[in-house]
Tab-separated table of C-alpha atoms (C1' of nucleotides) in Angstrom:
chain	number	residue	atom	x	y	z
I	1	MET	CA	-56.654	30.212	-285.316
I	2	LYS	CA	-57.113	28.590	-288.272
I	3	ARG	CA	-60.145	25.540	-289.087
I	4	ASP	CA	-58.261	22.331	-288.483
I	5	GLU	CA	-56.293	23.577	-285.733
I	6	GLN	CA	-59.078	24.558	-283.915
I	7	ALA	CA	-60.555	21.010	-284.761
I	8	THR	CA	-57.723	19.225	-283.435
I	9	ALA	CA	-57.360	21.587	-280.156
I	10	LYS	CA	-61.421	20.814	-279.509
I	11	LYS	CA	-61.116	17.068	-279.799
I	12	ARG	CA	-58.106	16.810	-277.197
I	13	GLU	CA	-59.850	19.495	-275.178
I	14	ILE	CA	-63.144	16.507	-275.241
I	15	VAL	CA	-60.680	13.775	-274.976
I	16	GLN	CA	-59.069	15.274	-271.793
I	17	HIS	CA	-62.445	15.764	-269.785
I	18	ALA	CA	-64.040	12.600	-271.072
I	19	PHE	CA	-60.199	10.725	-269.722
I	20	ASP	CA	-61.316	12.248	-266.323
I	21	ASN	CA	-65.331	11.067	-266.491
I	22	PHE	CA	-64.878	7.772	-267.566
I	23	TYR	CA	-61.819	7.341	-265.112
I	24	ASP	CA	-63.735	8.180	-262.320
I	25	GLY	CA	-67.212	6.764	-263.115
I	26	GLY	CA	-66.608	4.350	-265.215
I	27	PHE	CA	-67.620	3.693	-268.773
I	28	HIS	CA	-70.829	1.952	-268.540
I	29	ALA	CA	-71.880	4.065	-266.255
I	30	THR	CA	-71.129	7.330	-267.261
I	31	GLY	CA	-73.335	9.030	-270.037
I	32	VAL	CA	-72.275	11.085	-272.857
I	33	ASP	CA	-74.354	13.813	-271.448
I	34	THR	CA	-71.749	13.809	-268.283
I	35	VAL	CA	-69.079	14.338	-271.073
I	36	MET	CA	-70.838	16.844	-272.766
I	37	ALA	CA	-71.446	18.899	-269.588
I	38	ASP	CA	-68.192	18.811	-268.529
I	39	SER	CA	-66.654	19.730	-271.929
I	40	GLY	CA	-69.376	22.354	-272.236
I	41	ILE	CA	-70.132	21.030	-275.751
I	42	SER	CA	-73.465	20.070	-277.655
I	43	LYS	CA	-73.966	16.890	-278.280
I	44	ARG	CA	-74.105	17.543	-282.100
I	45	THR	CA	-70.178	18.110	-281.831
I	46	LEU	CA	-69.198	15.465	-280.002
I	47	TYR	CA	-70.870	12.715	-282.402
I	48	LYS	CA	-68.880	15.254	-285.399
I	49	TYR	CA	-65.542	14.314	-283.611
I	50	PHE	CA	-66.395	10.852	-282.363
I	51	PRO	CA	-69.499	9.086	-284.555
I	52	SER	CA	-70.043	6.493	-281.474
I	53	LYS	CA	-69.366	6.616	-277.840
I	54	GLU	CA	-66.911	3.577	-278.498
I	55	ASP	CA	-64.949	5.889	-280.809
I	56	LEU	CA	-65.089	7.782	-277.783
I	57	ILE	CA	-63.533	5.898	-275.221
I	58	ASP	CA	-61.238	4.415	-277.382
I	59	ALA	CA	-59.518	7.687	-278.414
I	60	VAL	CA	-60.243	8.288	-274.436
I	61	LEU	CA	-58.090	4.761	-274.206
I	62	ASP	CA	-55.565	5.906	-276.699
I	63	HIS	CA	-54.578	8.895	-274.244
I	64	TYR	CA	-54.449	7.273	-271.686
I	65	GLY	CA	-51.606	5.159	-273.464
I	66	GLU	CA	-49.820	8.092	-274.506
I	67	GLN	CA	-49.526	8.845	-270.840
I	68	ILE	CA	-48.090	5.694	-269.543
I	69	GLU	CA	-45.695	5.481	-272.612
I	70	LYS	CA	-44.430	9.017	-272.736
I	71	THR	CA	-45.314	10.670	-269.651
I	72	LEU	CA	-44.206	7.662	-267.750
I	73	PHE	CA	-41.372	5.243	-269.319
I	74	GLU	CA	-39.497	7.642	-271.465
I	75	THR	CA	-39.783	10.054	-269.107
I	76	VAL	CA	-38.013	7.734	-266.652
I	77	LEU	CA	-35.235	6.413	-269.711
I	78	ARG	CA	-34.257	10.218	-269.821
I	79	SER	CA	-33.780	10.839	-266.156
I	80	CYS	CA	-31.143	7.816	-265.801
I	81	SER	CA	-29.614	5.141	-267.306
I	82	ASP	CA	-28.752	2.817	-264.814
I	83	PRO	CA	-31.884	-0.253	-265.269
I	84	ARG	CA	-32.069	-1.013	-261.983
I	85	GLU	CA	-32.655	2.912	-260.970
I	86	GLN	CA	-35.455	3.768	-264.006
I	87	ILE	CA	-37.479	0.673	-262.551
I	88	LEU	CA	-36.987	2.138	-258.855
I	89	LYS	CA	-38.005	5.597	-260.577
I	90	CYS	CA	-41.119	3.720	-262.351
I	91	PHE	CA	-42.518	2.840	-258.990
I	92	ASP	CA	-41.561	6.625	-257.812
I	93	LEU	CA	-42.924	8.785	-260.845
I	94	ARG	CA	-46.627	6.622	-261.328
I	95	ARG	CA	-47.133	7.306	-257.312
I	96	GLN	CA	-46.565	10.865	-258.092
I	97	ILE	CA	-48.966	10.803	-261.225
I	98	LEU	CA	-51.546	9.124	-258.833
I	99	GLN	CA	-51.198	11.385	-256.271
I	100	ASP	CA	-53.765	13.258	-256.988
I	101	SER	CA	-56.265	11.026	-257.343
I	102	PRO	CA	-55.388	7.604	-255.785
I	103	LEU	CA	-58.504	6.027	-256.421
I	104	ARG	CA	-58.608	5.873	-259.976
I	105	GLY	CA	-56.227	3.134	-260.616
I	106	CYS	CA	-56.050	2.148	-263.877
I	107	LEU	CA	-58.000	3.098	-266.769
I	108	GLY	CA	-56.700	0.264	-269.466
I	109	LEU	CA	-57.551	-2.590	-266.997
I	110	LYS	CA	-60.702	-1.055	-265.638
I	111	ALA	CA	-61.468	-0.867	-269.307
I	112	ALA	CA	-60.132	-4.576	-269.424
I	113	GLN	CA	-62.998	-5.166	-266.865
I	114	GLU	CA	-65.626	-3.642	-267.893
I	115	PHE	CA	-65.708	-5.040	-271.983
I	116	ALA	CA	-64.392	-8.568	-271.566
I	117	GLY	CA	-66.692	-10.408	-272.635
I	118	ARG	CA	-68.910	-7.630	-274.052
I	119	HIS	CA	-67.078	-5.653	-276.112
I	120	GLU	CA	-63.642	-7.525	-277.435
I	121	ALA	CA	-62.192	-4.739	-279.012
I	122	LEU	CA	-62.342	-2.355	-276.230
I	123	ALA	CA	-61.147	-4.807	-274.032
I	124	THR	CA	-58.127	-5.679	-276.248
I	125	HIS	CA	-57.403	-2.056	-276.137
I	126	GLY	CA	-57.199	-1.754	-272.396
I	127	LYS	CA	-55.193	-5.072	-272.021
I	128	HIS	CA	-52.770	-3.639	-274.304
I	129	ILE	CA	-51.591	-1.223	-272.219
I	130	ALA	CA	-50.729	-3.867	-269.254
I	131	PHE	CA	-48.767	-5.918	-271.757
I	132	VAL	CA	-47.143	-2.818	-272.577
I	133	VAL	CA	-45.912	-2.286	-268.779
I	134	ASP	CA	-45.075	-6.236	-268.657
I	135	ASP	CA	-43.161	-5.774	-271.465
I	136	TRP	CA	-41.163	-3.018	-270.016
I	137	PHE	CA	-40.126	-4.095	-266.692
I	138	VAL	CA	-38.888	-6.937	-268.643
I	139	ASP	CA	-36.861	-5.142	-271.129
I	140	ALA	CA	-35.365	-3.294	-268.578
I	141	CYS	CA	-34.778	-6.278	-266.175
I	142	GLN	CA	-33.000	-7.810	-269.655
I	143	ARG	CA	-31.010	-4.132	-269.764
I	144	GLY	CA	-30.081	-4.471	-266.339
I	145	ARG	CA	-28.711	-8.297	-266.915
I	146	PHE	CA	-30.311	-9.382	-264.043
I	147	ALA	CA	-30.719	-13.458	-263.876
I	148	GLN	CA	-33.723	-15.070	-265.110
I	149	PRO	CA	-35.119	-11.289	-266.830
I	150	GLU	CA	-38.567	-12.751	-267.686
I	151	VAL	CA	-39.713	-13.795	-264.520
I	152	LEU	CA	-37.954	-11.004	-262.722
I	153	GLY	CA	-39.359	-8.446	-265.236
I	154	LYS	CA	-42.915	-10.119	-264.843
I	155	GLN	CA	-42.367	-10.113	-260.561
I	156	ILE	CA	-41.980	-6.179	-260.704
I	157	ALA	CA	-44.869	-5.868	-263.325
I	158	THR	CA	-47.312	-7.485	-261.145
I	159	LEU	CA	-45.862	-5.489	-257.696
I	160	PHE	CA	-46.463	-2.469	-260.095
I	161	GLN	CA	-49.871	-3.413	-261.086
I	162	GLY	CA	-50.621	-4.299	-257.679
I	163	ALA	CA	-49.236	-1.433	-255.924
I	164	VAL	CA	-51.690	0.882	-258.597
I	165	LEU	CA	-54.501	-1.447	-257.590
I	166	LEU	CA	-54.325	-1.087	-254.232
I	167	SER	CA	-53.657	2.538	-253.665
I	168	GLN	CA	-57.125	2.394	-255.139
I	169	VAL	CA	-58.718	0.357	-252.625
I	170	TYR	CA	-56.512	2.238	-249.336
I	171	GLY	CA	-57.524	5.431	-251.347
I	172	ASP	CA	-53.612	6.596	-250.833
I	173	THR	CA	-50.645	5.795	-252.631
I	174	SER	CA	-48.710	4.025	-249.267
I	175	PRO	CA	-49.185	0.867	-250.654
I	176	PHE	CA	-45.958	1.698	-253.259
I	177	ASP	CA	-44.035	1.820	-250.308
I	178	PRO	CA	-43.813	-2.082	-249.564
I	179	ALA	CA	-44.180	-2.963	-253.809
I	180	ARG	CA	-41.259	-0.630	-254.069
I	181	GLN	CA	-38.792	-2.273	-251.670
I	182	ALA	CA	-40.089	-5.342	-252.457
I	183	ALA	CA	-38.850	-4.693	-256.401
I	184	GLY	CA	-35.715	-3.670	-254.378
I	185	THR	CA	-35.123	-7.083	-252.776
I	186	LEU	CA	-36.123	-9.164	-255.965
I	187	MET	CA	-33.491	-7.097	-257.892
I	188	ASN	CA	-30.757	-7.752	-255.202
I	189	GLU	CA	-31.238	-11.016	-255.128
I	190	ALA	CA	-31.227	-11.551	-259.072
I	191	ALA	CA	-27.818	-9.692	-259.126
I	192	THR	CA	-26.172	-11.728	-256.693
I	193	LEU	CA	-27.534	-14.853	-258.810
I	194	VAL	CA	-25.417	-13.331	-261.881
I	195	ALA	CA	-22.457	-12.591	-259.824
I	196	GLU	CA	-22.302	-15.722	-258.217
I	197	ALA	CA	-22.314	-17.795	-261.517
U	1	MET	CA	-88.884	-30.070	-247.774
U	2	LYS	CA	-90.484	-27.376	-245.474
U	3	ARG	CA	-91.357	-23.984	-246.378
U	4	ASP	CA	-88.346	-21.954	-244.965
U	5	GLU	CA	-85.813	-24.301	-246.372
U	6	GLN	CA	-87.080	-23.797	-249.239
U	7	ALA	CA	-86.870	-20.575	-249.270
U	8	THR	CA	-83.329	-20.089	-248.151
U	9	ALA	CA	-82.274	-22.850	-250.485
U	10	LYS	CA	-83.748	-20.817	-253.401
U	11	LYS	CA	-82.447	-17.640	-252.242
U	12	ARG	CA	-78.786	-19.625	-252.467
U	13	GLU	CA	-79.742	-20.974	-255.655
U	14	ILE	CA	-80.313	-17.106	-257.159
U	15	VAL	CA	-77.253	-15.598	-255.161
U	16	GLN	CA	-74.938	-18.372	-256.917
U	17	HIS	CA	-76.587	-17.877	-260.693
U	18	ALA	CA	-76.549	-13.695	-259.646
U	19	PHE	CA	-72.798	-14.478	-258.582
U	20	ASP	CA	-71.690	-15.840	-262.028
U	21	ASN	CA	-73.784	-13.388	-263.754
U	22	PHE	CA	-72.131	-10.352	-261.932
U	23	TYR	CA	-68.406	-11.317	-262.184
U	24	ASP	CA	-68.846	-12.502	-265.788
U	25	GLY	CA	-70.718	-9.309	-266.941
U	26	GLY	CA	-69.973	-6.491	-264.492
U	27	PHE	CA	-72.054	-4.949	-262.050
U	28	HIS	CA	-73.968	-2.067	-264.208
U	29	ALA	CA	-74.310	-3.903	-267.779
U	30	THR	CA	-75.945	-7.250	-266.338
U	31	GLY	CA	-79.661	-6.664	-265.964
U	32	VAL	CA	-81.690	-8.512	-262.848
U	33	ASP	CA	-83.609	-9.716	-266.222
U	34	THR	CA	-80.313	-11.730	-266.874
U	35	VAL	CA	-80.470	-12.915	-263.531
U	36	MET	CA	-83.713	-13.992	-263.643
U	37	ALA	CA	-83.253	-15.607	-267.051
U	38	ASP	CA	-80.141	-17.969	-265.970
U	39	SER	CA	-82.169	-19.209	-262.562
U	40	GLY	CA	-85.831	-19.511	-264.310
U	41	ILE	CA	-86.970	-17.517	-262.017
U	42	SER	CA	-89.565	-14.767	-262.410
U	43	LYS	CA	-89.182	-11.114	-261.716
U	44	ARG	CA	-91.456	-10.596	-258.564
U	45	THR	CA	-89.709	-13.784	-256.827
U	46	LEU	CA	-86.487	-11.942	-256.910
U	47	TYR	CA	-87.539	-9.263	-255.632
U	48	LYS	CA	-89.398	-10.809	-253.077
U	49	TYR	CA	-86.315	-12.164	-251.417
U	50	PHE	CA	-84.065	-8.747	-252.947
U	51	PRO	CA	-86.212	-5.623	-252.849
U	52	SER	CA	-83.633	-4.147	-254.960
U	53	LYS	CA	-80.727	-4.884	-257.039
U	54	GLU	CA	-78.549	-3.148	-254.431
U	55	ASP	CA	-79.234	-6.156	-252.487
U	56	LEU	CA	-78.940	-8.442	-254.768
U	57	ILE	CA	-75.245	-7.219	-255.115
U	58	ASP	CA	-74.625	-6.822	-251.632
U	59	ALA	CA	-75.637	-10.385	-251.125
U	60	VAL	CA	-73.571	-11.690	-253.782
U	61	LEU	CA	-70.836	-10.076	-252.214
U	62	ASP	CA	-71.328	-11.741	-249.467
U	63	HIS	CA	-71.016	-15.083	-250.747
U	64	TYR	CA	-67.703	-14.098	-252.411
U	65	GLY	CA	-66.362	-12.985	-249.155
U	66	GLU	CA	-67.148	-16.229	-247.496
U	67	GLN	CA	-65.531	-18.243	-250.842
U	68	ILE	CA	-62.512	-16.461	-250.075
U	69	GLU	CA	-62.704	-16.791	-246.317
U	70	LYS	CA	-63.781	-19.837	-246.125
U	71	THR	CA	-62.487	-21.718	-249.389
U	72	LEU	CA	-59.294	-20.353	-249.284
U	73	PHE	CA	-58.181	-19.036	-246.050
U	74	GLU	CA	-59.827	-21.661	-243.646
U	75	THR	CA	-58.632	-24.571	-246.159
U	76	VAL	CA	-55.246	-23.029	-246.129
U	77	LEU	CA	-55.175	-23.019	-242.717
U	78	ARG	CA	-56.005	-26.469	-241.749
U	79	SER	CA	-53.757	-28.190	-244.617
U	80	CYS	CA	-50.632	-27.524	-242.884
U	81	SER	CA	-48.946	-25.284	-239.980
U	82	ASP	CA	-46.294	-23.923	-241.202
U	83	PRO	CA	-46.789	-20.157	-242.087
U	84	ARG	CA	-44.603	-20.148	-244.928
U	85	GLU	CA	-46.154	-23.141	-246.555
U	86	GLN	CA	-49.744	-21.870	-245.787
U	87	ILE	CA	-48.487	-18.401	-247.829
U	88	LEU	CA	-47.242	-20.234	-250.821
U	89	LYS	CA	-50.663	-22.728	-250.797
U	90	CYS	CA	-52.616	-19.689	-251.311
U	91	PHE	CA	-51.216	-18.464	-254.127
U	92	ASP	CA	-52.064	-22.427	-255.149
U	93	LEU	CA	-55.924	-22.769	-253.898
U	94	ARG	CA	-56.315	-19.363	-255.341
U	95	ARG	CA	-54.766	-19.975	-258.515
U	96	GLN	CA	-56.907	-23.309	-258.768
U	97	ILE	CA	-60.412	-21.637	-257.930
U	98	LEU	CA	-59.332	-19.023	-260.646
U	99	GLN	CA	-58.530	-22.182	-263.122
U	100	ASP	CA	-61.700	-22.624	-264.511
U	101	SER	CA	-62.612	-18.813	-265.130
U	102	PRO	CA	-59.384	-16.780	-265.200
U	103	LEU	CA	-60.574	-14.398	-266.671
U	104	ARG	CA	-62.688	-12.981	-263.576
U	105	GLY	CA	-60.424	-11.527	-261.709
U	106	CYS	CA	-61.730	-10.267	-258.517
U	107	LEU	CA	-65.120	-9.585	-257.305
U	108	GLY	CA	-64.284	-7.695	-254.306
U	109	LEU	CA	-61.957	-5.363	-256.535
U	110	LYS	CA	-64.653	-5.294	-259.378
U	111	ALA	CA	-67.209	-3.855	-256.930
U	112	ALA	CA	-65.065	-1.524	-255.185
U	113	GLN	CA	-64.267	-0.160	-259.515
U	114	GLU	CA	-67.491	0.317	-260.490
U	115	PHE	CA	-69.070	1.633	-257.620
U	116	ALA	CA	-66.516	3.768	-256.348
U	117	GLY	CA	-67.982	7.361	-256.376
U	118	ARG	CA	-71.413	6.367	-257.521
U	119	HIS	CA	-72.614	4.335	-254.093
U	120	GLU	CA	-69.926	3.628	-251.310
U	121	ALA	CA	-71.577	1.246	-249.348
U	122	LEU	CA	-70.672	-1.222	-251.818
U	123	ALA	CA	-67.361	0.253	-252.818
U	124	THR	CA	-67.025	-0.206	-249.053
U	125	HIS	CA	-68.307	-3.465	-249.157
U	126	GLY	CA	-66.063	-4.874	-252.423
U	127	LYS	CA	-62.653	-3.124	-250.944
U	128	HIS	CA	-63.477	-4.789	-247.442
U	129	ILE	CA	-62.471	-8.370	-248.957
U	130	ALA	CA	-59.369	-6.824	-250.326
U	131	PHE	CA	-58.421	-5.547	-246.616
U	132	VAL	CA	-59.517	-9.119	-245.307
U	133	VAL	CA	-56.632	-10.474	-248.280
U	134	ASP	CA	-53.865	-7.865	-247.080
U	135	ASP	CA	-54.951	-8.506	-243.480
U	136	TRP	CA	-54.401	-12.199	-243.304
U	137	PHE	CA	-51.355	-12.246	-245.075
U	138	VAL	CA	-49.907	-9.856	-242.089
U	139	ASP	CA	-51.091	-11.930	-239.730
U	140	ALA	CA	-49.392	-15.257	-241.810
U	141	CYS	CA	-46.192	-13.509	-241.720
U	142	GLN	CA	-46.493	-12.302	-238.012
U	143	ARG	CA	-46.889	-15.987	-237.089
U	144	GLY	CA	-44.030	-17.405	-239.216
U	145	ARG	CA	-41.854	-14.519	-237.191
U	146	PHE	CA	-40.487	-13.030	-240.416
U	147	ALA	CA	-38.590	-9.645	-240.122
U	148	GLN	CA	-40.473	-6.627	-240.480
U	149	PRO	CA	-43.858	-8.630	-240.854
U	150	GLU	CA	-46.183	-5.806	-242.068
U	151	VAL	CA	-44.210	-4.779	-244.978
U	152	LEU	CA	-43.741	-8.400	-245.842
U	153	GLY	CA	-47.579	-9.027	-245.321
U	154	LYS	CA	-48.285	-6.373	-247.739
U	155	GLN	CA	-45.806	-7.276	-250.315
U	156	ILE	CA	-46.847	-10.359	-250.471
U	157	ALA	CA	-50.575	-9.486	-250.684
U	158	THR	CA	-49.776	-6.810	-253.640
U	159	LEU	CA	-48.241	-9.767	-255.489
U	160	PHE	CA	-51.027	-12.019	-255.058
U	161	GLN	CA	-54.120	-9.810	-255.994
U	162	GLY	CA	-51.631	-8.465	-258.750
U	163	ALA	CA	-51.651	-12.355	-260.015
U	164	VAL	CA	-55.488	-12.592	-259.933
U	165	LEU	CA	-55.579	-9.472	-261.476
U	166	LEU	CA	-52.939	-10.339	-264.312
U	167	SER	CA	-54.913	-13.812	-265.126
U	168	GLN	CA	-57.195	-11.378	-266.313
U	169	VAL	CA	-55.678	-10.430	-268.903
U	170	TYR	CA	-53.434	-13.091	-270.121
U	171	GLY	CA	-56.761	-15.232	-269.733
U	172	ASP	CA	-54.645	-17.323	-267.996
U	173	THR	CA	-53.328	-18.500	-264.238
U	174	SER	CA	-49.369	-18.113	-265.707
U	175	PRO	CA	-48.945	-14.921	-263.833
U	176	PHE	CA	-48.904	-16.707	-260.835
U	177	ASP	CA	-45.851	-18.732	-261.182
U	178	PRO	CA	-43.368	-15.237	-260.668
U	179	ALA	CA	-46.089	-13.941	-258.365
U	180	ARG	CA	-45.681	-17.238	-255.947
U	181	GLN	CA	-41.580	-17.551	-256.837
U	182	ALA	CA	-41.521	-13.708	-255.570
U	183	ALA	CA	-43.576	-14.631	-252.228
U	184	GLY	CA	-40.601	-17.023	-251.901
U	185	THR	CA	-37.878	-15.315	-252.701
U	186	LEU	CA	-39.002	-12.805	-250.284
U	187	MET	CA	-39.986	-14.820	-247.334
U	188	ASN	CA	-36.179	-16.070	-247.636
U	189	GLU	CA	-34.425	-12.452	-247.443
U	190	ALA	CA	-36.684	-11.543	-244.528
U	191	ALA	CA	-36.172	-15.138	-242.707
U	192	THR	CA	-32.286	-14.261	-243.428
U	193	LEU	CA	-32.667	-11.112	-241.552
U	194	VAL	CA	-34.541	-12.573	-238.618
U	195	ALA	CA	-31.439	-15.410	-238.092
U	196	GLU	CA	-28.890	-12.383	-238.555
U	197	ALA	CA	-30.145	-10.523	-235.539
S	1	DG	C1'	-111.998	-29.173	-250.270
S	2	DC	C1'	-110.752	-25.056	-249.696
S	3	DT	C1'	-107.692	-21.255	-248.129
S	4	DT	C1'	-103.284	-19.873	-248.654
S	5	DG	C1'	-98.272	-19.058	-249.668
S	6	DG	C1'	-95.357	-18.918	-253.054
S	7	DG	C1'	-94.471	-19.382	-257.912
S	8	DT	C1'	-94.655	-17.686	-263.049
S	9	DA	C1'	-96.126	-15.397	-266.989
S	10	DT	C1'	-96.340	-10.627	-268.567
S	11	DA	C1'	-97.550	-6.005	-269.113
S	12	DC	C1'	-96.418	-1.675	-267.789
S	13	DA	C1'	-94.994	2.955	-265.360
S	14	DG	C1'	-90.711	5.893	-265.222
S	15	DA	C1'	-85.966	6.548	-265.414
S	16	DT	C1'	-81.829	6.967	-268.428
S	17	DC	C1'	-79.244	6.250	-272.627
S	18	DA	C1'	-77.072	6.376	-277.381
S	19	DG	C1'	-77.643	8.861	-281.227
S	20	DT	C1'	-80.632	11.519	-284.782
S	21	DT	C1'	-83.075	15.659	-286.101
S	22	DT	C1'	-84.429	20.255	-286.733
S	23	DA	C1'	-83.938	24.824	-286.065
S	24	DC	C1'	-80.793	28.587	-285.161
S	25	DA	C1'	-76.585	32.028	-284.234
S	26	DC	C1'	-71.419	32.670	-285.189
S	27	DT	C1'	-67.226	33.569	-287.954
S	28	DG	C1'	-63.789	33.604	-291.149
S	29	DT	C1'	-63.424	33.218	-296.530
S	30	DC	C1'	-63.731	35.425	-301.159
N	1	DG	C1'	-72.286	40.932	-298.169
N	2	DA	C1'	-73.523	36.513	-299.398
N	3	DC	C1'	-71.716	31.440	-298.179
N	4	DA	C1'	-70.348	27.616	-296.116
N	5	DG	C1'	-68.154	25.736	-292.188
N	6	DT	C1'	-68.724	25.603	-287.118
N	7	DG	C1'	-71.215	25.790	-283.488
N	8	DT	C1'	-75.402	25.809	-279.204
N	9	DA	C1'	-80.007	24.173	-277.969
N	10	DA	C1'	-83.610	21.281	-277.644
N	11	DA	C1'	-86.673	18.134	-278.966
N	12	DC	C1'	-87.440	13.341	-280.184
N	13	DT	C1'	-86.790	8.048	-281.128
N	14	DG	C1'	-86.070	4.362	-279.804
N	15	DA	C1'	-83.798	0.645	-276.603
N	16	DT	C1'	-82.751	-0.868	-272.101
N	17	DC	C1'	-83.001	-0.970	-267.315
N	18	DT	C1'	-85.299	-0.938	-262.259
N	19	DG	C1'	-89.321	-1.974	-260.442
N	20	DT	C1'	-94.437	-2.465	-259.720
N	21	DA	C1'	-98.722	-4.510	-261.001
N	22	DT	C1'	-102.474	-8.407	-262.348
N	23	DA	C1'	-103.704	-11.957	-263.276
N	24	DC	C1'	-103.204	-16.754	-262.849
N	25	DC	C1'	-101.320	-21.747	-261.335
N	26	DC	C1'	-99.700	-24.963	-257.907
N	27	DA	C1'	-99.031	-27.581	-254.038
N	28	DA	C1'	-98.755	-27.933	-248.677
N	29	DG	C1'	-101.862	-27.667	-244.706
N	30	DC	C1'	-105.706	-27.885	-241.999
DNA sequence: GCTTGGGTATACAGATCAGTTTACACTGTC
DNA sequence: GACAGTGTAAACTGATCTGTATACCCAAGC
């Protein structure tokens, strides 16, 4: 393996471990030593790739954002073309991703919570992911030609984020059942309104 | 003022300040020194009333739980008798409580997030408040004789908690608008199902 | 008026954590 | 085979945080 390939591979590996460590233990409460021990790398190497803990957290949030955008939304867009089905599939796929570790919630919101008023750059980075989710559902509702797509999109996004959150509280993904069903009901209602008009 | 009265008053005062400090800054990231400085008390006094930071956090969570149960739910129950109106009023009142500081989210969920896998007692205490919210909405839906009250109650609770959460992200309480509206739509639908049966 | 409980101020111990530095080992390239 | 780049291991600095201990102050109650 070439030097630069090795470097990016190592970097990815560190981010992957840090991702799990921060996700499970929180950003403040998890020390860089934990990440080091878990990744099996020395402190010097860690600080070579990531000049500060802040940089590492930033990379972890990027990784999470990509997971949401690529693994969730892009997969859903490829799987079917009907916006209504896409929205419901979003609930199913998010639930599946969360299945193995339902206690973790949303890392973006976790960052937004922990860094609010303390480190605005990282808080904003975390919030950005929540905005992406909101926007995606609004966009899907517009493509589906529902009545009041902005309102409906935000309603579904609220159900979606609420289900992720409550999965953390309940320790399982059962909150996705009523949330997904509610999304369906709201879409039916919005479709009826359009048909009547 | 008698000694014991003074003592409980002082304790309440400390809890009130600690409540704001932890709410704004997080439990891990906020030191007892911050609480001391903000309350204007010495470290010795703090540790006389609360033998450890854990005890202080526990008292703060109790305070928050009481605020939710008394200031929110009991007030709503007194204000009107129709369960449907009570549920909608819940959204309005929660929004009003959050109005001055919409960035804070739910303290119970904050505790559940921060202490998950690190301090189970406090994590459970935080989660308990979320369960209370869930149960209250399910109970209200049962009193309202809606179809599938358990499902509807959990759907409304998901919207409610999601709105609190997204208010934090958006920095204002605007997410309550679509969430409240969605709760109304879902209740209409459930009432129609009952009427048809 | 003296004691006693409650208070402040502050220094301190012990732990933890971010980040730096030093010393040393391995490996691909010329 | 020398060398530069990359890695580990580990000691160390300085800051921060929880919790304790010491010394002193004030006001209520007998």
